[in-house]
Amino acid sequence: MGERPRRWTADDLWELPGREKEEMIDGCPLGPKAKERRLGFFRRSMVEFRLVQRFGTEPAAGLGLFGPGFGFVAPSGRGLHPPDLAFLRYRRLPGEAAWDGLSSVAPDLAIEVLGLVDEPERVAKEVADYLEGGVALLWVVDPVERSVAVHAPGQSVRVLGIGDELDGGDVLPGFRVAVAELFR
């Protein structure tokens, strides 16, 4: 029998040099593979840019921090996924002493914008990890299909298309954007 692969902890991952510490799934750092998988394409980048613009002008701007995803550790230890974009309410921010390293506080909203090489099985696993890890609202944005899958713990997934409106639910009351606006 072969040797069992090492299971890394979040603390182990944080000690890795450079950008290799960006993502870990099931105790295995993805390192350069994560970079290859996450390489954006222009359409994906434009959707992310539009979301960032929208958050800066909507009621969400006064409620918390929004921007590139930050690394957090799911309580189950199953995974560590920095989402593409994340929102965290001010009242849930950890103290400044905990700002370096990986957060034990999950974002209130995580947003994944799919790329051309995202496999459905991996995306489904990430969705499960986000929800188990305490994310209250998750948007999986598909620039090719021009849709947004809205996930929340204990609720059925809602898939919104071009004619629909995306809202922030209980996490971001008052936030609304036409799905078509994300893909124009």
PDB file of C-alpha atoms in Angstrom:
ATOM      1  CA  MET A   1       0.000   0.000   0.000  1.00  0.00           C
ATOM      2  CA  GLY A   2       1.107   3.514  -0.756  1.00  0.00           C
ATOM      3  CA  GLU A   3       1.758   6.182   1.760  1.00  0.00           C
ATOM      4  CA  ARG A   4      -1.308   8.175   2.844  1.00  0.00           C
ATOM      5  CA  PRO A   5      -1.188  11.795   1.726  1.00  0.00           C
ATOM      6  CA  ARG A   6      -0.638  14.320   4.467  1.00  0.00           C
ATOM      7  CA  ARG A   7      -3.777  16.066   5.775  1.00  0.00           C
ATOM      8  CA  TRP A   8      -2.970  19.707   6.280  1.00  0.00           C
ATOM      9  CA  THR A   9      -4.590  21.994   8.812  1.00  0.00           C
ATOM     10  CA  ALA A  10      -5.450  25.631   8.206  1.00  0.00           C
ATOM     11  CA  ASP A  11      -2.451  26.624  10.364  1.00  0.00           C
ATOM     12  CA  ASP A  12      -0.165  24.452   8.196  1.00  0.00           C
ATOM     13  CA  LEU A  13      -1.556  26.095   5.084  1.00  0.00           C
ATOM     14  CA  TRP A  14      -0.939  29.577   6.442  1.00  0.00           C
ATOM     15  CA  GLU A  15       2.750  28.706   6.863  1.00  0.00           C
ATOM     16  CA  LEU A  16       3.182  27.921   3.147  1.00  0.00           C
ATOM     17  CA  PRO A  17       5.106  30.541   1.160  1.00  0.00           C
ATOM     18  CA  GLY A  18       3.474  32.989  -1.197  1.00  0.00           C
ATOM     19  CA  ARG A  19       0.184  32.466  -2.959  1.00  0.00           C
ATOM     20  CA  GLU A  20       0.171  28.680  -2.484  1.00  0.00           C
ATOM     21  CA  LYS A  21      -1.786  29.229   0.728  1.00  0.00           C
ATOM     22  CA  GLU A  22      -4.834  30.516  -1.121  1.00  0.00           C
ATOM     23  CA  GLU A  23      -7.013  27.431  -1.085  1.00  0.00           C
ATOM     24  CA  MET A  24      -7.275  24.036   0.574  1.00  0.00           C
ATOM     25  CA  ILE A  25      -9.904  21.373   0.096  1.00  0.00           C
ATOM     26  CA  ASP A  26     -10.178  18.339   2.383  1.00  0.00           C
ATOM     27  CA  GLY A  27      -6.797  19.011   3.946  1.00  0.00           C
ATOM     28  CA  CYS A  28      -4.919  19.284   0.639  1.00  0.00           C
ATOM     29  CA  PRO A  29      -3.479  22.626  -0.484  1.00  0.00           C
ATOM     30  CA  LEU A  30      -4.245  23.318  -4.138  1.00  0.00           C
ATOM     31  CA  GLY A  31      -1.304  25.667  -4.683  1.00  0.00           C
ATOM     32  CA  PRO A  32      -0.564  26.317  -8.359  1.00  0.00           C
ATOM     33  CA  LYS A  33      -3.559  24.201  -9.432  1.00  0.00           C
ATOM     34  CA  ALA A  34      -5.831  26.743  -7.759  1.00  0.00           C
ATOM     35  CA  LYS A  35      -4.234  29.466  -9.849  1.00  0.00           C
ATOM     36  CA  GLU A  36      -4.796  27.508 -13.072  1.00  0.00           C
ATOM     37  CA  ARG A  37      -8.394  26.754 -12.129  1.00  0.00           C
ATOM     38  CA  ARG A  38      -9.145  30.285 -11.039  1.00  0.00           C
ATOM     39  CA  LEU A  39      -7.663  32.029 -14.052  1.00  0.00           C
ATOM     40  CA  GLY A  40     -10.355  34.414 -15.090  1.00  0.00           C
ATOM     41  CA  PHE A  41     -11.692  35.218 -18.459  1.00  0.00           C
ATOM     42  CA  PHE A  42     -12.874  38.648 -19.448  1.00  0.00           C
ATOM     43  CA  ARG A  43     -16.599  37.890 -19.077  1.00  0.00           C
ATOM     44  CA  ARG A  44     -16.036  36.561 -15.538  1.00  0.00           C
ATOM     45  CA  SER A  45     -13.944  39.575 -14.573  1.00  0.00           C
ATOM     46  CA  MET A  46     -16.597  41.960 -15.879  1.00  0.00           C
ATOM     47  CA  VAL A  47     -19.283  40.289 -13.742  1.00  0.00           C
ATOM     48  CA  GLU A  48     -17.068  40.627 -10.656  1.00  0.00           C
ATOM     49  CA  PHE A  49     -16.400  44.280 -11.500  1.00  0.00           C
ATOM     50  CA  ARG A  50     -20.128  45.007 -11.883  1.00  0.00           C
ATOM     51  CA  LEU A  51     -20.870  43.412  -8.514  1.00  0.00           C
ATOM     52  CA  VAL A  52     -18.149  45.481  -6.837  1.00  0.00           C
ATOM     53  CA  GLN A  53     -19.556  48.638  -8.448  1.00  0.00           C
ATOM     54  CA  ARG A  54     -23.083  47.785  -7.367  1.00  0.00           C
ATOM     55  CA  PHE A  55     -22.136  47.116  -3.761  1.00  0.00           C
ATOM     56  CA  GLY A  56     -20.451  50.492  -3.547  1.00  0.00           C
ATOM     57  CA  THR A  57     -23.660  52.332  -4.442  1.00  0.00           C
ATOM     58  CA  GLU A  58     -26.290  50.198  -2.686  1.00  0.00           C
ATOM     59  CA  PRO A  59     -27.362  50.071   0.986  1.00  0.00           C
ATOM     60  CA  ALA A  60     -24.817  47.285   1.533  1.00  0.00           C
ATOM     61  CA  ALA A  61     -22.047  49.881   1.544  1.00  0.00           C
ATOM     62  CA  GLY A  62     -23.044  51.103   5.016  1.00  0.00           C
ATOM     63  CA  LEU A  63     -23.589  47.664   6.558  1.00  0.00           C
ATOM     64  CA  GLY A  64     -20.231  45.966   6.245  1.00  0.00           C
ATOM     65  CA  LEU A  65     -17.176  45.196   4.178  1.00  0.00           C
ATOM     66  CA  PHE A  66     -17.374  43.903   0.623  1.00  0.00           C
ATOM     67  CA  GLY A  67     -14.540  42.884  -1.642  1.00  0.00           C
ATOM     68  CA  PRO A  68     -12.318  40.021  -2.683  1.00  0.00           C
ATOM     69  CA  GLY A  69     -12.998  36.881  -0.704  1.00  0.00           C
ATOM     70  CA  PHE A  70     -11.000  36.138   2.396  1.00  0.00           C
ATOM     71  CA  GLY A  71      -9.861  32.748   3.583  1.00  0.00           C
ATOM     72  CA  PHE A  72     -11.936  31.213   6.334  1.00  0.00           C
ATOM     73  CA  VAL A  73     -11.982  27.853   8.044  1.00  0.00           C
ATOM     74  CA  ALA A  74     -15.184  25.827   8.113  1.00  0.00           C
ATOM     75  CA  PRO A  75     -15.856  24.526  11.646  1.00  0.00           C
ATOM     76  CA  SER A  76     -15.986  20.990  10.251  1.00  0.00           C
ATOM     77  CA  GLY A  77     -12.448  21.420   8.964  1.00  0.00           C
ATOM     78  CA  ARG A  78     -13.607  20.012   5.601  1.00  0.00           C
ATOM     79  CA  GLY A  79     -12.446  22.911   3.571  1.00  0.00           C
ATOM     80  CA  LEU A  80     -11.076  26.356   3.222  1.00  0.00           C
ATOM     81  CA  HIS A  81     -12.450  28.354   0.341  1.00  0.00           C
ATOM     82  CA  PRO A  82     -11.779  31.987  -0.301  1.00  0.00           C
ATOM     83  CA  PRO A  83     -14.812  33.004  -2.364  1.00  0.00           C
ATOM     84  CA  ASP A  84     -14.317  35.295  -5.333  1.00  0.00           C
ATOM     85  CA  LEU A  85     -16.166  38.070  -3.496  1.00  0.00           C
ATOM     86  CA  ALA A  86     -17.481  38.274   0.053  1.00  0.00           C
ATOM     87  CA  PHE A  87     -19.516  40.502   2.337  1.00  0.00           C
ATOM     88  CA  LEU A  88     -19.166  40.585   6.113  1.00  0.00           C
ATOM     89  CA  ARG A  89     -21.393  42.700   8.358  1.00  0.00           C
ATOM     90  CA  TYR A  90     -19.497  45.137  10.564  1.00  0.00           C
ATOM     91  CA  ARG A  91     -20.982  43.662  13.731  1.00  0.00           C
ATOM     92  CA  ARG A  92     -19.414  40.273  12.909  1.00  0.00           C
ATOM     93  CA  LEU A  93     -15.888  41.545  12.224  1.00  0.00           C
ATOM     94  CA  PRO A  94     -13.327  39.816  14.417  1.00  0.00           C
ATOM     95  CA  GLY A  95     -11.019  41.960  16.527  1.00  0.00           C
ATOM     96  CA  GLU A  96      -7.965  43.379  14.783  1.00  0.00           C
ATOM     97  CA  ALA A  97      -5.708  40.822  16.476  1.00  0.00           C
ATOM     98  CA  ALA A  98      -7.407  38.150  14.323  1.00  0.00           C
ATOM     99  CA  TRP A  99      -7.021  39.961  10.984  1.00  0.00           C
ATOM    100  CA  ASP A 100      -3.878  38.106   9.954  1.00  0.00           C
ATOM    101  CA  GLY A 101      -4.182  34.500   8.933  1.00  0.00           C
ATOM    102  CA  LEU A 102      -7.320  32.568   8.239  1.00  0.00           C
ATOM    103  CA  SER A 103     -10.618  33.729   9.666  1.00  0.00           C
ATOM    104  CA  SER A 104     -12.812  31.637  11.910  1.00  0.00           C
ATOM    105  CA  VAL A 105     -15.664  33.964  10.892  1.00  0.00           C
ATOM    106  CA  ALA A 106     -17.440  32.965   7.687  1.00  0.00           C
ATOM    107  CA  PRO A 107     -18.651  35.733   5.388  1.00  0.00           C
ATOM    108  CA  ASP A 108     -22.348  36.594   5.572  1.00  0.00           C
ATOM    109  CA  LEU A 109     -22.463  36.486   1.773  1.00  0.00           C
ATOM    110  CA  ALA A 110     -20.069  34.530  -0.430  1.00  0.00           C
ATOM    111  CA  ILE A 111     -20.065  34.961  -4.190  1.00  0.00           C
ATOM    112  CA  GLU A 112     -18.528  32.513  -6.617  1.00  0.00           C
ATOM    113  CA  VAL A 113     -18.262  33.586 -10.254  1.00  0.00           C
ATOM    114  CA  LEU A 114     -17.754  30.502 -12.376  1.00  0.00           C
ATOM    115  CA  GLY A 115     -14.916  30.202 -14.841  1.00  0.00           C
ATOM    116  CA  LEU A 116     -14.638  28.095 -17.954  1.00  0.00           C
ATOM    117  CA  VAL A 117     -12.876  25.241 -16.161  1.00  0.00           C
ATOM    118  CA  ASP A 118     -15.041  24.956 -13.030  1.00  0.00           C
ATOM    119  CA  GLU A 119     -16.264  21.374 -12.746  1.00  0.00           C
ATOM    120  CA  PRO A 120     -19.850  20.901 -11.462  1.00  0.00           C
ATOM    121  CA  GLU A 121     -18.738  18.330  -8.848  1.00  0.00           C
ATOM    122  CA  ARG A 122     -16.175  20.707  -7.349  1.00  0.00           C
ATOM    123  CA  VAL A 123     -18.656  23.602  -7.361  1.00  0.00           C
ATOM    124  CA  ALA A 124     -21.270  21.446  -5.594  1.00  0.00           C
ATOM    125  CA  LYS A 125     -18.711  20.513  -2.939  1.00  0.00           C
ATOM    126  CA  GLU A 126     -17.738  24.141  -2.415  1.00  0.00           C
ATOM    127  CA  VAL A 127     -21.411  25.108  -2.067  1.00  0.00           C
ATOM    128  CA  ALA A 128     -21.841  22.458   0.635  1.00  0.00           C
ATOM    129  CA  ASP A 129     -18.671  23.600   2.411  1.00  0.00           C
ATOM    130  CA  TYR A 130     -19.733  27.257   2.374  1.00  0.00           C
ATOM    131  CA  LEU A 131     -23.140  26.461   3.843  1.00  0.00           C
ATOM    132  CA  GLU A 132     -21.703  24.073   6.454  1.00  0.00           C
ATOM    133  CA  GLY A 133     -19.086  26.699   7.273  1.00  0.00           C
ATOM    134  CA  GLY A 134     -21.666  29.273   8.298  1.00  0.00           C
ATOM    135  CA  VAL A 135     -22.221  31.344   5.148  1.00  0.00           C
ATOM    136  CA  ALA A 136     -25.781  32.704   5.375  1.00  0.00           C
ATOM    137  CA  LEU A 137     -26.157  33.483   1.669  1.00  0.00           C
ATOM    138  CA  LEU A 138     -24.266  32.214  -1.367  1.00  0.00           C
ATOM    139  CA  TRP A 139     -24.551  33.362  -4.962  1.00  0.00           C
ATOM    140  CA  VAL A 140     -23.049  31.172  -7.682  1.00  0.00           C
ATOM    141  CA  VAL A 141     -22.893  33.344 -10.767  1.00  0.00           C
ATOM    142  CA  ASP A 142     -22.583  31.648 -14.156  1.00  0.00           C
ATOM    143  CA  PRO A 143     -21.501  34.166 -16.824  1.00  0.00           C
ATOM    144  CA  VAL A 144     -21.901  31.655 -19.664  1.00  0.00           C
ATOM    145  CA  GLU A 145     -25.467  30.608 -18.736  1.00  0.00           C
ATOM    146  CA  ARG A 146     -26.227  34.153 -17.541  1.00  0.00           C
ATOM    147  CA  SER A 147     -27.755  32.887 -14.338  1.00  0.00           C
ATOM    148  CA  VAL A 148     -27.316  33.163 -10.578  1.00  0.00           C
ATOM    149  CA  ALA A 149     -27.962  30.226  -8.243  1.00  0.00           C
ATOM    150  CA  VAL A 150     -28.967  31.497  -4.799  1.00  0.00           C
ATOM    151  CA  HIS A 151     -28.183  29.163  -1.889  1.00  0.00           C
ATOM    152  CA  ALA A 152     -29.092  29.558   1.781  1.00  0.00           C
ATOM    153  CA  PRO A 153     -28.989  27.002   4.611  1.00  0.00           C
ATOM    154  CA  GLY A 154     -32.174  24.948   4.860  1.00  0.00           C
ATOM    155  CA  GLN A 155     -33.660  26.392   1.669  1.00  0.00           C
ATOM    156  CA  SER A 156     -34.046  25.083  -1.859  1.00  0.00           C
ATOM    157  CA  VAL A 157     -31.703  26.590  -4.401  1.00  0.00           C
ATOM    158  CA  ARG A 158     -33.254  29.327  -6.549  1.00  0.00           C
ATOM    159  CA  VAL A 159     -31.876  29.841 -10.045  1.00  0.00           C
ATOM    160  CA  LEU A 160     -32.391  33.325 -11.423  1.00  0.00           C
ATOM    161  CA  GLY A 161     -32.140  34.247 -15.080  1.00  0.00           C
ATOM    162  CA  ILE A 162     -31.916  37.391 -17.183  1.00  0.00           C
ATOM    163  CA  GLY A 163     -35.497  38.487 -16.445  1.00  0.00           C
ATOM    164  CA  ASP A 164     -35.122  38.161 -12.665  1.00  0.00           C
ATOM    165  CA  GLU A 165     -33.900  40.393  -9.869  1.00  0.00           C
ATOM    166  CA  LEU A 166     -31.238  39.345  -7.366  1.00  0.00           C
ATOM    167  CA  ASP A 167     -31.717  40.579  -3.814  1.00  0.00           C
ATOM    168  CA  GLY A 168     -29.736  40.442  -0.606  1.00  0.00           C
ATOM    169  CA  GLY A 169     -32.468  38.759   1.448  1.00  0.00           C
ATOM    170  CA  ASP A 170     -32.060  39.000   5.218  1.00  0.00           C
ATOM    171  CA  VAL A 171     -28.293  39.415   4.843  1.00  0.00           C
ATOM    172  CA  LEU A 172     -28.477  42.641   2.822  1.00  0.00           C
ATOM    173  CA  PRO A 173     -31.945  44.116   3.168  1.00  0.00           C
ATOM    174  CA  GLY A 174     -32.632  46.600   0.383  1.00  0.00           C
ATOM    175  CA  PHE A 175     -29.921  45.340  -1.971  1.00  0.00           C
ATOM    176  CA  ARG A 176     -31.337  44.631  -5.427  1.00  0.00           C
ATOM    177  CA  VAL A 177     -29.847  44.265  -8.873  1.00  0.00           C
ATOM    178  CA  ALA A 178     -31.335  43.023 -12.117  1.00  0.00           C
ATOM    179  CA  VAL A 179     -29.588  39.812 -13.139  1.00  0.00           C
ATOM    180  CA  ALA A 180     -29.382  41.233 -16.691  1.00  0.00           C
ATOM    181  CA  GLU A 181     -27.300  44.130 -15.296  1.00  0.00           C
ATOM    182  CA  LEU A 182     -24.561  41.694 -14.238  1.00  0.00           C
ATOM    183  CA  PHE A 183     -24.170  40.382 -17.774  1.00  0.00           C
ATOM    184  CA  ARG A 184     -24.707  43.460 -19.932  1.00  0.00           C
TER     185      ARG A 184
END
